[in-house]
Amino acid sequence: MVDFSGVSSVSSASLRAMLLIYRQAQAIGCAVAVVGLSPEVHNVLEATGFLHFFVVAETVTDGVAAVRARTEGSEEREHATSGS
């Protein structure tokens, strides 16, 4: 979970950090939510394609629920394809 509620802009260093977070999460099979995006930050993440890497939610509570739903859905698909 990355809470952007107090962030009004992002730099290239911020984007690099987000990419590293995404890669680490992917390596361990986890999803990461970003919450509280200002319109400006949302636009930058959308323009750079970063919104596709993360679960996007308005609040931390919504983000937790969305990540849980995605994780549970992923586990159900994995279980169905493994034939167990």
Tab-separated table of N, CA, C and O in Angstrom:
chain	number	residue	atom	x	y	z
A	1	MET	N	0.844	-1.159	0.000
A	1	MET	CA	0.000	0.000	0.000
A	1	MET	C	0.899	1.234	0.000
A	1	MET	O	1.807	1.341	0.823
A	2	VAL	N	0.652	2.113	-0.956
A	2	VAL	CA	1.365	3.383	-1.002
A	2	VAL	C	0.302	4.474	-0.943
A	2	VAL	O	-0.557	4.567	-1.817
A	3	ASP	N	0.362	5.277	0.107
A	3	ASP	CA	-0.633	6.328	0.334
A	3	ASP	C	-0.083	7.656	-0.185
A	3	ASP	O	0.873	8.197	0.343
A	4	PHE	N	-0.706	8.163	-1.238
A	4	PHE	CA	-0.296	9.417	-1.862
A	4	PHE	C	-1.150	10.603	-1.410
A	4	PHE	O	-1.097	11.653	-2.041
A	5	SER	N	-1.916	10.441	-0.352
A	5	SER	CA	-2.859	11.493	0.023
A	5	SER	C	-2.191	12.830	0.333
A	5	SER	O	-2.819	13.868	0.189
A	6	GLY	N	-0.942	12.843	0.705
A	6	GLY	CA	-0.249	14.100	0.980
A	6	GLY	C	0.712	14.509	-0.122
A	6	GLY	O	1.535	15.406	0.062
A	7	VAL	N	0.603	13.879	-1.291
A	7	VAL	CA	1.556	14.108	-2.379
A	7	VAL	C	0.878	14.879	-3.504
A	7	VAL	O	-0.181	14.494	-3.980
A	8	SER	N	1.502	15.979	-3.917
A	8	SER	CA	0.909	16.796	-4.974
A	8	SER	C	1.596	16.622	-6.325
A	8	SER	O	1.054	17.015	-7.355
A	9	SER	N	2.804	16.026	-6.334
A	9	SER	CA	3.506	15.790	-7.593
A	9	SER	C	4.487	14.642	-7.404
A	9	SER	O	4.831	14.281	-6.281
A	10	VAL	N	4.915	14.059	-8.521
A	10	VAL	CA	5.909	12.989	-8.472
A	10	VAL	C	7.065	13.334	-9.402
A	10	VAL	O	6.877	13.961	-10.438
A	11	SER	N	8.239	12.901	-9.002
A	11	SER	CA	9.444	13.144	-9.798
A	11	SER	C	9.862	11.854	-10.483
A	11	SER	O	9.283	10.787	-10.248
A	12	SER	N	10.893	11.935	-11.292
A	12	SER	CA	11.409	10.726	-11.933
A	12	SER	C	11.943	9.757	-10.879
A	12	SER	O	11.829	8.538	-11.039
A	13	ALA	N	12.486	10.284	-9.800
A	13	ALA	CA	12.965	9.427	-8.709
A	13	ALA	C	11.791	8.699	-8.051
A	13	ALA	O	11.904	7.520	-7.688
A	14	SER	N	10.665	9.372	-7.921
A	14	SER	CA	9.461	8.749	-7.370
A	14	SER	C	8.987	7.618	-8.269
A	14	SER	O	8.607	6.543	-7.793
A	15	LEU	N	8.990	7.861	-9.566
A	15	LEU	CA	8.571	6.834	-10.513
A	15	LEU	C	9.513	5.637	-10.467
A	15	LEU	O	9.072	4.483	-10.526
A	16	ARG	N	10.783	5.895	-10.337
A	16	ARG	CA	11.768	4.807	-10.226
A	16	ARG	C	11.497	3.981	-8.974
A	16	ARG	O	11.513	2.750	-9.022
A	17	ALA	N	11.235	4.637	-7.863
A	17	ALA	CA	10.930	3.926	-6.623
A	17	ALA	C	9.667	3.091	-6.772
A	17	ALA	O	9.603	1.946	-6.310
A	18	MET	N	8.666	3.641	-7.437
A	18	MET	CA	7.427	2.902	-7.662
A	18	MET	C	7.672	1.677	-8.537
A	18	MET	O	7.091	0.610	-8.303
A	19	LEU	N	8.523	1.815	-9.539
A	19	LEU	CA	8.847	0.690	-10.394
A	19	LEU	C	9.546	-0.413	-9.595
A	19	LEU	O	9.244	-1.597	-9.758
A	20	LEU	N	10.442	-0.036	-8.709
A	20	LEU	CA	11.127	-1.019	-7.863
A	20	LEU	C	10.143	-1.719	-6.933
A	20	LEU	O	10.224	-2.940	-6.741
A	21	ILE	N	9.207	-0.964	-6.361
A	21	ILE	CA	8.179	-1.554	-5.501
A	21	ILE	C	7.357	-2.557	-6.300
A	21	ILE	O	7.096	-3.674	-5.850
A	22	TYR	N	6.951	-2.175	-7.499
A	22	TYR	CA	6.168	-3.057	-8.355
A	22	TYR	C	6.938	-4.341	-8.666
A	22	TYR	O	6.399	-5.447	-8.560
A	23	ARG	N	8.187	-4.219	-9.052
A	23	ARG	CA	8.995	-5.390	-9.401
A	23	ARG	C	9.180	-6.326	-8.211
A	23	ARG	O	9.121	-7.551	-8.353
A	24	GLN	N	9.416	-5.750	-7.034
A	24	GLN	CA	9.577	-6.580	-5.840
A	24	GLN	C	8.276	-7.296	-5.496
A	24	GLN	O	8.288	-8.474	-5.132
A	25	ALA	N	7.162	-6.603	-5.626
A	25	ALA	CA	5.868	-7.223	-5.354
A	25	ALA	C	5.604	-8.357	-6.335
A	25	ALA	O	5.135	-9.433	-5.952
A	26	GLN	N	5.906	-8.141	-7.607
A	26	GLN	CA	5.715	-9.175	-8.617
A	26	GLN	C	6.577	-10.398	-8.327
A	26	GLN	O	6.138	-11.535	-8.518
A	27	ALA	N	7.777	-10.162	-7.861
A	27	ALA	CA	8.702	-11.264	-7.579
A	27	ALA	C	8.180	-12.184	-6.478
A	27	ALA	O	8.489	-13.378	-6.479
A	28	ILE	N	7.387	-11.644	-5.568
A	28	ILE	CA	6.848	-12.475	-4.488
A	28	ILE	C	5.356	-12.743	-4.655
A	28	ILE	O	4.697	-13.264	-3.762
A	29	GLY	N	4.818	-12.370	-5.801
A	29	GLY	CA	3.422	-12.672	-6.104
A	29	GLY	C	2.409	-11.818	-5.366
A	29	GLY	O	1.320	-12.285	-5.046
A	30	CYS	N	2.754	-10.585	-5.111
A	30	CYS	CA	1.854	-9.682	-4.394
A	30	CYS	C	1.382	-8.539	-5.287
A	30	CYS	O	2.026	-8.221	-6.280
A	31	ALA	N	0.286	-7.939	-4.884
A	31	ALA	CA	-0.218	-6.732	-5.541
A	31	ALA	C	0.032	-5.552	-4.616
A	31	ALA	O	0.091	-5.713	-3.401
A	32	VAL	N	0.182	-4.387	-5.197
A	32	VAL	CA	0.380	-3.158	-4.426
A	32	VAL	C	-0.714	-2.176	-4.817
A	32	VAL	O	-0.998	-1.998	-6.002
A	33	ALA	N	-1.306	-1.540	-3.819
A	33	ALA	CA	-2.327	-0.526	-4.071
A	33	ALA	C	-1.732	0.857	-3.883
A	33	ALA	O	-0.876	1.065	-3.022
A	34	VAL	N	-2.178	1.785	-4.701
A	34	VAL	CA	-1.876	3.195	-4.500
A	34	VAL	C	-3.198	3.880	-4.190
A	34	VAL	O	-4.208	3.621	-4.834
A	35	VAL	N	-3.181	4.715	-3.170
A	35	VAL	CA	-4.412	5.359	-2.722
A	35	VAL	C	-4.200	6.855	-2.557
A	35	VAL	O	-3.072	7.330	-2.424
A	36	GLY	N	-5.303	7.582	-2.580
A	36	GLY	CA	-5.262	9.018	-2.323
A	36	GLY	C	-4.576	9.829	-3.396
A	36	GLY	O	-3.949	10.847	-3.097
A	37	LEU	N	-4.690	9.410	-4.653
A	37	LEU	CA	-4.010	10.124	-5.731
A	37	LEU	C	-4.685	11.461	-6.022
A	37	LEU	O	-5.890	11.517	-6.243
A	38	SER	N	-3.893	12.519	-6.051
A	38	SER	CA	-4.407	13.814	-6.493
A	38	SER	C	-4.615	13.728	-8.004
A	38	SER	O	-4.036	12.856	-8.671
A	39	PRO	N	-5.404	14.611	-8.573
A	39	PRO	CA	-5.580	14.584	-10.032
A	39	PRO	C	-4.251	14.698	-10.787
A	39	PRO	O	-4.051	14.035	-11.808
A	40	GLU	N	-3.341	15.511	-10.268
A	40	GLU	CA	-2.049	15.695	-10.936
A	40	GLU	C	-1.233	14.413	-10.935
A	40	GLU	O	-0.665	14.007	-11.950
A	41	VAL	N	-1.155	13.760	-9.764
A	41	VAL	CA	-0.389	12.517	-9.660
A	41	VAL	C	-1.059	11.427	-10.490
A	41	VAL	O	-0.386	10.669	-11.191
A	42	HIS	N	-2.374	11.364	-10.442
A	42	HIS	CA	-3.112	10.384	-11.245
A	42	HIS	C	-2.782	10.561	-12.726
A	42	HIS	O	-2.524	9.586	-13.441
A	43	ASN	N	-2.760	11.801	-13.192
A	43	ASN	CA	-2.458	12.076	-14.599
A	43	ASN	C	-1.059	11.627	-14.980
A	43	ASN	O	-0.851	11.067	-16.067
A	44	VAL	N	-0.086	11.871	-14.108
A	44	VAL	CA	1.292	11.458	-14.400
A	44	VAL	C	1.379	9.934	-14.449
A	44	VAL	O	1.989	9.367	-15.364
A	45	LEU	N	0.769	9.257	-13.470
A	45	LEU	CA	0.820	7.802	-13.446
A	45	LEU	C	0.084	7.200	-14.640
A	45	LEU	O	0.508	6.185	-15.188
A	46	GLU	N	-0.981	7.848	-15.053
A	46	GLU	CA	-1.713	7.386	-16.225
A	46	GLU	C	-0.884	7.576	-17.499
A	46	GLU	O	-0.772	6.672	-18.327
A	47	ALA	N	-0.275	8.745	-17.637
A	47	ALA	CA	0.510	9.062	-18.833
A	47	ALA	C	1.736	8.169	-18.973
A	47	ALA	O	2.154	7.851	-20.090
A	48	THR	N	2.300	7.748	-17.847
A	48	THR	CA	3.497	6.908	-17.885
A	48	THR	C	3.166	5.414	-17.923
A	48	THR	O	4.070	4.591	-18.057
A	49	GLY	N	1.886	5.076	-17.799
A	49	GLY	CA	1.479	3.678	-17.818
A	49	GLY	C	1.583	2.981	-16.471
A	49	GLY	O	1.318	1.791	-16.353
A	50	PHE	N	1.946	3.722	-15.443
A	50	PHE	CA	2.129	3.125	-14.120
A	50	PHE	C	0.816	2.688	-13.483
A	50	PHE	O	0.825	1.802	-12.624
A	51	LEU	N	-0.298	3.265	-13.867
A	51	LEU	CA	-1.570	2.866	-13.261
A	51	LEU	C	-1.868	1.399	-13.520
A	51	LEU	O	-2.553	0.754	-12.733
A	52	HIS	N	-1.338	0.847	-14.603
A	52	HIS	CA	-1.567	-0.559	-14.930
A	52	HIS	C	-0.824	-1.503	-13.992
A	52	HIS	O	-1.153	-2.676	-13.903
A	53	PHE	N	0.188	-0.996	-13.299
A	53	PHE	CA	0.999	-1.833	-12.408
A	53	PHE	C	0.371	-1.999	-11.031
A	53	PHE	O	0.740	-2.912	-10.302
A	54	PHE	N	-0.520	-1.099	-10.664
A	54	PHE	CA	-1.008	-1.037	-9.295
A	54	PHE	C	-2.525	-1.119	-9.219
A	54	PHE	O	-3.222	-0.773	-10.163
A	55	VAL	N	-2.994	-1.546	-8.060
A	55	VAL	CA	-4.408	-1.437	-7.734
A	55	VAL	C	-4.615	0.015	-7.323
A	55	VAL	O	-3.852	0.538	-6.511
A	56	VAL	N	-5.605	0.690	-7.893
A	56	VAL	CA	-5.853	2.095	-7.581
A	56	VAL	C	-7.137	2.191	-6.763
A	56	VAL	O	-8.160	1.633	-7.152
A	57	ALA	N	-7.054	2.883	-5.626
A	57	ALA	CA	-8.221	3.047	-4.761
A	57	ALA	C	-8.217	4.447	-4.163
A	57	ALA	O	-7.186	5.124	-4.131
A	58	GLU	N	-9.382	4.860	-3.689
A	58	GLU	CA	-9.513	6.192	-3.095
A	58	GLU	C	-8.937	6.255	-1.685
A	58	GLU	O	-8.302	7.233	-1.318
A	59	THR	N	-9.201	5.220	-0.882
A	59	THR	CA	-8.787	5.233	0.527
A	59	THR	C	-7.965	3.989	0.855
A	59	THR	O	-7.979	3.007	0.100
A	60	VAL	N	-7.298	4.026	1.994
A	60	VAL	CA	-6.535	2.867	2.447
A	60	VAL	C	-7.462	1.669	2.633
A	60	VAL	O	-7.150	0.555	2.214
A	61	THR	N	-8.613	1.893	3.231
A	61	THR	CA	-9.578	0.810	3.443
A	61	THR	C	-9.991	0.183	2.110
A	61	THR	O	-10.034	-1.043	1.977
A	62	ASP	N	-10.300	1.023	1.134
A	62	ASP	CA	-10.663	0.524	-0.194
A	62	ASP	C	-9.493	-0.214	-0.845
A	62	ASP	O	-9.685	-1.229	-1.525
A	63	GLY	N	-8.294	0.290	-0.646
A	63	GLY	CA	-7.105	-0.350	-1.208
A	63	GLY	C	-6.865	-1.732	-0.626
A	63	GLY	O	-6.548	-2.673	-1.352
A	64	VAL	N	-7.023	-1.854	0.683
A	64	VAL	CA	-6.861	-3.160	1.335
A	64	VAL	C	-7.884	-4.146	0.779
A	64	VAL	O	-7.555	-5.275	0.433
A	65	ALA	N	-9.125	-3.703	0.675
A	65	ALA	CA	-10.180	-4.580	0.155
A	65	ALA	C	-9.895	-4.984	-1.288
A	65	ALA	O	-10.079	-6.150	-1.659
A	66	ALA	N	-9.436	-4.060	-2.111
A	66	ALA	CA	-9.158	-4.349	-3.518
A	66	ALA	C	-7.986	-5.313	-3.666
A	66	ALA	O	-8.032	-6.222	-4.493
A	67	VAL	N	-6.946	-5.134	-2.867
A	67	VAL	CA	-5.796	-6.045	-2.933
A	67	VAL	C	-6.218	-7.429	-2.458
A	67	VAL	O	-5.856	-8.438	-3.064
A	68	ARG	N	-7.002	-7.489	-1.386
A	68	ARG	CA	-7.491	-8.794	-0.911
A	68	ARG	C	-8.312	-9.486	-1.995
A	68	ARG	O	-8.151	-10.677	-2.230
A	69	ALA	N	-9.200	-8.748	-2.630
A	69	ALA	CA	-10.038	-9.331	-3.680
A	69	ALA	C	-9.181	-9.835	-4.836
A	69	ALA	O	-9.417	-10.922	-5.369
A	70	ARG	N	-8.189	-9.067	-5.217
A	70	ARG	CA	-7.312	-9.484	-6.318
A	70	ARG	C	-6.507	-10.713	-5.922
A	70	ARG	O	-6.361	-11.647	-6.702
A	71	THR	N	-6.000	-10.732	-4.702
A	71	THR	CA	-5.204	-11.861	-4.218
A	71	THR	C	-6.054	-13.114	-4.126
A	71	THR	O	-5.645	-14.186	-4.567
A	72	GLU	N	-7.253	-12.984	-3.570
A	72	GLU	CA	-8.138	-14.140	-3.457
A	72	GLU	C	-8.534	-14.649	-4.831
A	72	GLU	O	-8.573	-15.854	-5.058
A	73	GLY	N	-8.811	-13.757	-5.764
A	73	GLY	CA	-9.147	-14.161	-7.126
A	73	GLY	C	-7.992	-14.874	-7.794
A	73	GLY	O	-8.173	-15.858	-8.505
A	74	SER	N	-6.790	-14.410	-7.556
A	74	SER	CA	-5.597	-15.034	-8.129
A	74	SER	C	-5.400	-16.428	-7.557
A	74	SER	O	-5.081	-17.368	-8.269
A	75	GLU	N	-5.605	-16.575	-6.250
A	75	GLU	CA	-5.462	-17.883	-5.612
A	75	GLU	C	-6.513	-18.848	-6.142
A	75	GLU	O	-6.220	-20.023	-6.376
A	76	GLU	N	-7.729	-18.373	-6.341
A	76	GLU	CA	-8.800	-19.226	-6.876
A	76	GLU	C	-8.471	-19.665	-8.299
A	76	GLU	O	-8.671	-20.837	-8.643
A	77	ARG	N	-7.957	-18.762	-9.134
A	77	ARG	CA	-7.589	-19.136	-10.507
A	77	ARG	C	-6.445	-20.136	-10.509
A	77	ARG	O	-6.443	-21.089	-11.269
A	78	GLU	N	-5.468	-19.930	-9.621
A	78	GLU	CA	-4.333	-20.843	-9.545
A	78	GLU	C	-4.798	-22.231	-9.102
A	78	GLU	O	-4.389	-23.242	-9.647
A	79	HIS	N	-5.695	-22.270	-8.133
A	79	HIS	CA	-6.214	-23.534	-7.638
A	79	HIS	C	-7.002	-24.256	-8.744
A	79	HIS	O	-6.862	-25.464	-8.928
A	80	ALA	N	-7.789	-23.519	-9.506
A	80	ALA	CA	-8.587	-24.120	-10.579
A	80	ALA	C	-7.713	-24.668	-11.693
A	80	ALA	O	-8.017	-25.713	-12.266
A	81	THR	N	-6.629	-23.989	-12.016
A	81	THR	CA	-5.775	-24.442	-13.114
A	81	THR	C	-4.830	-25.564	-12.693
A	81	THR	O	-4.337	-26.299	-13.538
A	82	SER	N	-4.607	-25.712	-11.387
A	82	SER	CA	-3.712	-26.780	-10.926
A	82	SER	C	-4.439	-28.118	-10.830
A	82	SER	O	-3.809	-29.155	-10.694
A	83	GLY	N	-5.780	-28.079	-10.877
A	83	GLY	CA	-6.561	-29.303	-10.848
A	83	GLY	C	-6.710	-29.880	-9.467
A	83	GLY	O	-7.140	-31.003	-9.289
A	84	SER	N	-6.327	-29.134	-8.444
A	84	SER	CA	-6.433	-29.631	-7.064
A	84	SER	C	-7.768	-29.325	-6.472
A	84	SER	O	-8.398	-28.384	-6.731
